[in-house]
PDB file of C-alpha atoms in Angstrom:
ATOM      1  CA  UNK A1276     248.387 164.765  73.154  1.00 74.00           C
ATOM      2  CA  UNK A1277     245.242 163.486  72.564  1.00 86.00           C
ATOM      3  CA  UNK A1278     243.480 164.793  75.725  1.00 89.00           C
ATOM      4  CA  UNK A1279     244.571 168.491  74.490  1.00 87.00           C
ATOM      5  CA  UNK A1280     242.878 167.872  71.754  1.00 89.00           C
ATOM      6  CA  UNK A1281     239.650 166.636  73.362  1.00 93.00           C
ATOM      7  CA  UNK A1282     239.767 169.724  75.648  1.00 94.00           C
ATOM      8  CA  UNK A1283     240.566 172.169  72.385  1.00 93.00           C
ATOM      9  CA  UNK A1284     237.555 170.495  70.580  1.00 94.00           C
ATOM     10  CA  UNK A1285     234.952 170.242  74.093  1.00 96.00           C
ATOM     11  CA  UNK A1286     235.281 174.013  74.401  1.00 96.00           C
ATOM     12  CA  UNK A1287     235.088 174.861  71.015  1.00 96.00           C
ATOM     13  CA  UNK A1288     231.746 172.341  71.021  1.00 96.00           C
ATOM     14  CA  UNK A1289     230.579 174.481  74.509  1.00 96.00           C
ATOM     15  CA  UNK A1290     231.559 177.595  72.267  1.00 96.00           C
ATOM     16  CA  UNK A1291     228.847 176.084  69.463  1.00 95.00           C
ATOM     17  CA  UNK A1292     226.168 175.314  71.996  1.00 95.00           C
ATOM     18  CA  UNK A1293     226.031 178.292  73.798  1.00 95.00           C
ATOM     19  CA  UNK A1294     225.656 180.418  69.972  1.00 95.00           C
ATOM     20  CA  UNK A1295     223.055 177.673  69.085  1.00 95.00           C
ATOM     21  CA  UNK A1296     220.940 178.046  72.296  1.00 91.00           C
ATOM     22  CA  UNK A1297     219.561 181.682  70.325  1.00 88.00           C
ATOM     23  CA  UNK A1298     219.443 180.285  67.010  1.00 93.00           C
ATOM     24  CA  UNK A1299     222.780 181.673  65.482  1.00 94.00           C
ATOM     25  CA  UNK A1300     223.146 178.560  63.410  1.00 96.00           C
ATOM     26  CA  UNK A1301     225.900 179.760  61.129  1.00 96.00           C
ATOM     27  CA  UNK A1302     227.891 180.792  64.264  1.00 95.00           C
ATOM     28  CA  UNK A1303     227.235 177.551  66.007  1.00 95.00           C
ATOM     29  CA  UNK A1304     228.327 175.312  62.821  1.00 96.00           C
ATOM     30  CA  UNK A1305     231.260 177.462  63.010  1.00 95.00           C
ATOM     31  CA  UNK A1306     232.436 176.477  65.965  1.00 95.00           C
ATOM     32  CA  UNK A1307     231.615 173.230  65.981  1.00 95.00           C
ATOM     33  CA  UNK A1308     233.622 172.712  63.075  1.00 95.00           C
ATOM     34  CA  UNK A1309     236.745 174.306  64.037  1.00 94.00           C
ATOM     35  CA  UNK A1310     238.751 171.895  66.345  1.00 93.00           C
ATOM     36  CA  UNK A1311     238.839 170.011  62.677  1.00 94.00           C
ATOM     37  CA  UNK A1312     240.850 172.203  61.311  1.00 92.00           C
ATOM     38  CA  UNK A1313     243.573 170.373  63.667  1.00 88.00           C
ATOM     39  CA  UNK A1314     244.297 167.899  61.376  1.00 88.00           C
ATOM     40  CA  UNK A1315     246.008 170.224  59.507  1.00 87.00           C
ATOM     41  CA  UNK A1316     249.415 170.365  61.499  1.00 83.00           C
ATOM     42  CA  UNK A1317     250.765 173.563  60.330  1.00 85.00           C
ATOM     43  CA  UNK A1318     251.157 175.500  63.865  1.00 85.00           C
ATOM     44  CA  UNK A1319     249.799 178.855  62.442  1.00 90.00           C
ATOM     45  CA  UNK A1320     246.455 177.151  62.456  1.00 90.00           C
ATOM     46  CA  UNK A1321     246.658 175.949  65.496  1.00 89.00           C
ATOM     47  CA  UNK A1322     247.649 179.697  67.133  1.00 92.00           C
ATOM     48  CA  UNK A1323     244.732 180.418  65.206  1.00 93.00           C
ATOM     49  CA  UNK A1324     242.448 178.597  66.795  1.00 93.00           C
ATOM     50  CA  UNK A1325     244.389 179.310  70.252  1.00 94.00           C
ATOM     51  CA  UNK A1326     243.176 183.389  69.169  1.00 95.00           C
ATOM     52  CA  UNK A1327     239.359 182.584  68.469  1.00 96.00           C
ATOM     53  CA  UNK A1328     239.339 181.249  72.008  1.00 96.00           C
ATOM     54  CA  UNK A1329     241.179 183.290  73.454  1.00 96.00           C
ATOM     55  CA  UNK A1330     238.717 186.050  72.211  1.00 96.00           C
ATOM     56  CA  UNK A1331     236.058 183.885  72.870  1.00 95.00           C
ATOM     57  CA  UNK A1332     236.749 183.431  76.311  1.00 95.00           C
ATOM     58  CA  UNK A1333     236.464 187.479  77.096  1.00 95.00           C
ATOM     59  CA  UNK A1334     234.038 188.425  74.458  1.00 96.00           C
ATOM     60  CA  UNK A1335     231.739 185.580  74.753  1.00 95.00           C
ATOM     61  CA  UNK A1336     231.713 184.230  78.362  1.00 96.00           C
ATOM     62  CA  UNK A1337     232.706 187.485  79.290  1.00 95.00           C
ATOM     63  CA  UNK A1338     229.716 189.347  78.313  1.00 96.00           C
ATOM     64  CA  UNK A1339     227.462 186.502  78.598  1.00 95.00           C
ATOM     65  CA  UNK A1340     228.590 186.296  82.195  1.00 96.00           C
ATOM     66  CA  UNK A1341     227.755 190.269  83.074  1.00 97.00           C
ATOM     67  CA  UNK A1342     224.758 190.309  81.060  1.00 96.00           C
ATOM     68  CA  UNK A1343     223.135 187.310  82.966  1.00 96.00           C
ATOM     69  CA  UNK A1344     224.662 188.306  86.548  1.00 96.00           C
ATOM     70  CA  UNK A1345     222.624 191.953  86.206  1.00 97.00           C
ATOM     71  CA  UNK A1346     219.420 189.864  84.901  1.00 96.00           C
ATOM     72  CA  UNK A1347     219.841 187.995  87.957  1.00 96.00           C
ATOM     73  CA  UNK A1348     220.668 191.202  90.288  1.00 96.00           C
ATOM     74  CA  UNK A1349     217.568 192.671  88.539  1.00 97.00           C
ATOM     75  CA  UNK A1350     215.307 190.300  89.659  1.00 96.00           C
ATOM     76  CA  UNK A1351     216.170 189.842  93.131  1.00 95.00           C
ATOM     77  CA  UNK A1352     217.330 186.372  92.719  1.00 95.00           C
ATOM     78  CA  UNK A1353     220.893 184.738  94.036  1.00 95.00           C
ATOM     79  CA  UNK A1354     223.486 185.107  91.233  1.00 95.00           C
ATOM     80  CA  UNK A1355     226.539 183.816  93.354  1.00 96.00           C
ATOM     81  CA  UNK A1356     226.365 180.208  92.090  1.00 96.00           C
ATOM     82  CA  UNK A1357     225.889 181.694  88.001  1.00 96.00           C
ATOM     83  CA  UNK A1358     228.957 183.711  88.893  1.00 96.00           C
ATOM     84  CA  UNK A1359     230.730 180.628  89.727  1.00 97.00           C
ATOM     85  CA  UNK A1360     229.347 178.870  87.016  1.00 96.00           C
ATOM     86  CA  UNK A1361     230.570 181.471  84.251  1.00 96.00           C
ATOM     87  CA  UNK A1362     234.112 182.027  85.752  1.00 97.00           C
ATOM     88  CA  UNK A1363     234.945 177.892  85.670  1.00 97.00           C
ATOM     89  CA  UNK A1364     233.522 177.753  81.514  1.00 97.00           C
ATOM     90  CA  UNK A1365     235.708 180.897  80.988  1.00 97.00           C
ATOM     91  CA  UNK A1366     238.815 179.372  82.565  1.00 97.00           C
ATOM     92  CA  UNK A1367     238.054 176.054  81.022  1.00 96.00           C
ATOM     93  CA  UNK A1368     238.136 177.778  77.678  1.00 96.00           C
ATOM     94  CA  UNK A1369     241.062 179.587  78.692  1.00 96.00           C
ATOM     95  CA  UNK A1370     242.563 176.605  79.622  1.00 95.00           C
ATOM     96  CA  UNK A1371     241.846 175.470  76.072  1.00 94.00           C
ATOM     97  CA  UNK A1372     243.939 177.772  74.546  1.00 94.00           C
ATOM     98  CA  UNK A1373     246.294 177.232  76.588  1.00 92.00           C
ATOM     99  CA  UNK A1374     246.734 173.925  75.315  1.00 90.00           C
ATOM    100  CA  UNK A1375     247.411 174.866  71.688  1.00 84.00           C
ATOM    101  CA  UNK A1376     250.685 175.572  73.174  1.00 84.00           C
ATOM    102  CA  UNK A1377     251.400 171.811  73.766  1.00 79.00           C
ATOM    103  CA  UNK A1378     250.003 170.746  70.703  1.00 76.00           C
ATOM    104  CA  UNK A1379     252.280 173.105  68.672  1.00 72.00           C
ATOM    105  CA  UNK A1380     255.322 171.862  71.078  1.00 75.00           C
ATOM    106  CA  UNK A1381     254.352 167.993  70.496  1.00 74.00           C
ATOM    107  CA  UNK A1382     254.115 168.539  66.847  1.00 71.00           C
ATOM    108  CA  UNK A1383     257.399 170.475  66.549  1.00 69.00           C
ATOM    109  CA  UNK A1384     259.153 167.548  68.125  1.00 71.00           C
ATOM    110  CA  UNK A1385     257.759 165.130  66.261  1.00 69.00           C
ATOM    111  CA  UNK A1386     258.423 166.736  62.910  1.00 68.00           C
ATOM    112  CA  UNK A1387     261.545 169.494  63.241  1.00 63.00           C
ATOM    113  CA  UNK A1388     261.669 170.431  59.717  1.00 63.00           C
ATOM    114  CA  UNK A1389     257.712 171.618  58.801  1.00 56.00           C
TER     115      UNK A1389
END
């Protein structure tokens, strides 16, 4: 379980980064602090988190992606490897959430009643 966790709490730091590379500092600090809210083990948090990158995944690297592929368009210059690029850090995050689902499973075995 604890590589989930390291994946859950890598994207969520790649999350911060990117928000921190044009100064959003409160967004950035968000993010990076979020995979700690997995030491709470209630599993609501955890779909919680599972959401934000869920959302993150098509809002964020989503747009990012488009906006920076028509920058690149615009100016002539190759934009196949970006493309590439953007579509393995969305499914990475995407791959993030989806392993909330085996952290809620692993905690549900190891404590049935709460």
């Amino acid at each position: 379980m604890w590589w989930r966790i390291t994946i859950i709490s890598l994207a969520y730091l790649l999350l911060g980064a990117h928000f921190m590379r044009y100064g959003q500092i409160a967004l950035c600090s968000a993010y990076a602090a979020a995979p700690l809210l997995l030491f709470f083990k209630h599993p609501m948090i955890t779909k919680l988190l599972q959401l934000v990158l869920v959302v993150s995944a098509v809002l964020v690297w989503g747009m990012s992606s488009y906006d920076y592929i028509q920058m690149r368009i615009a100016m002539g210059e190759p934009w196949y490897r970006l493309s590439a690029i953007m579509a393995t850090v969305t499914l990475f995050t995407l791959g993030a959430a989806l392993c909330c689902n085996g952290v809620i499973s692993k905690r549900a075995k190891a404590n049935p009643y709460g």
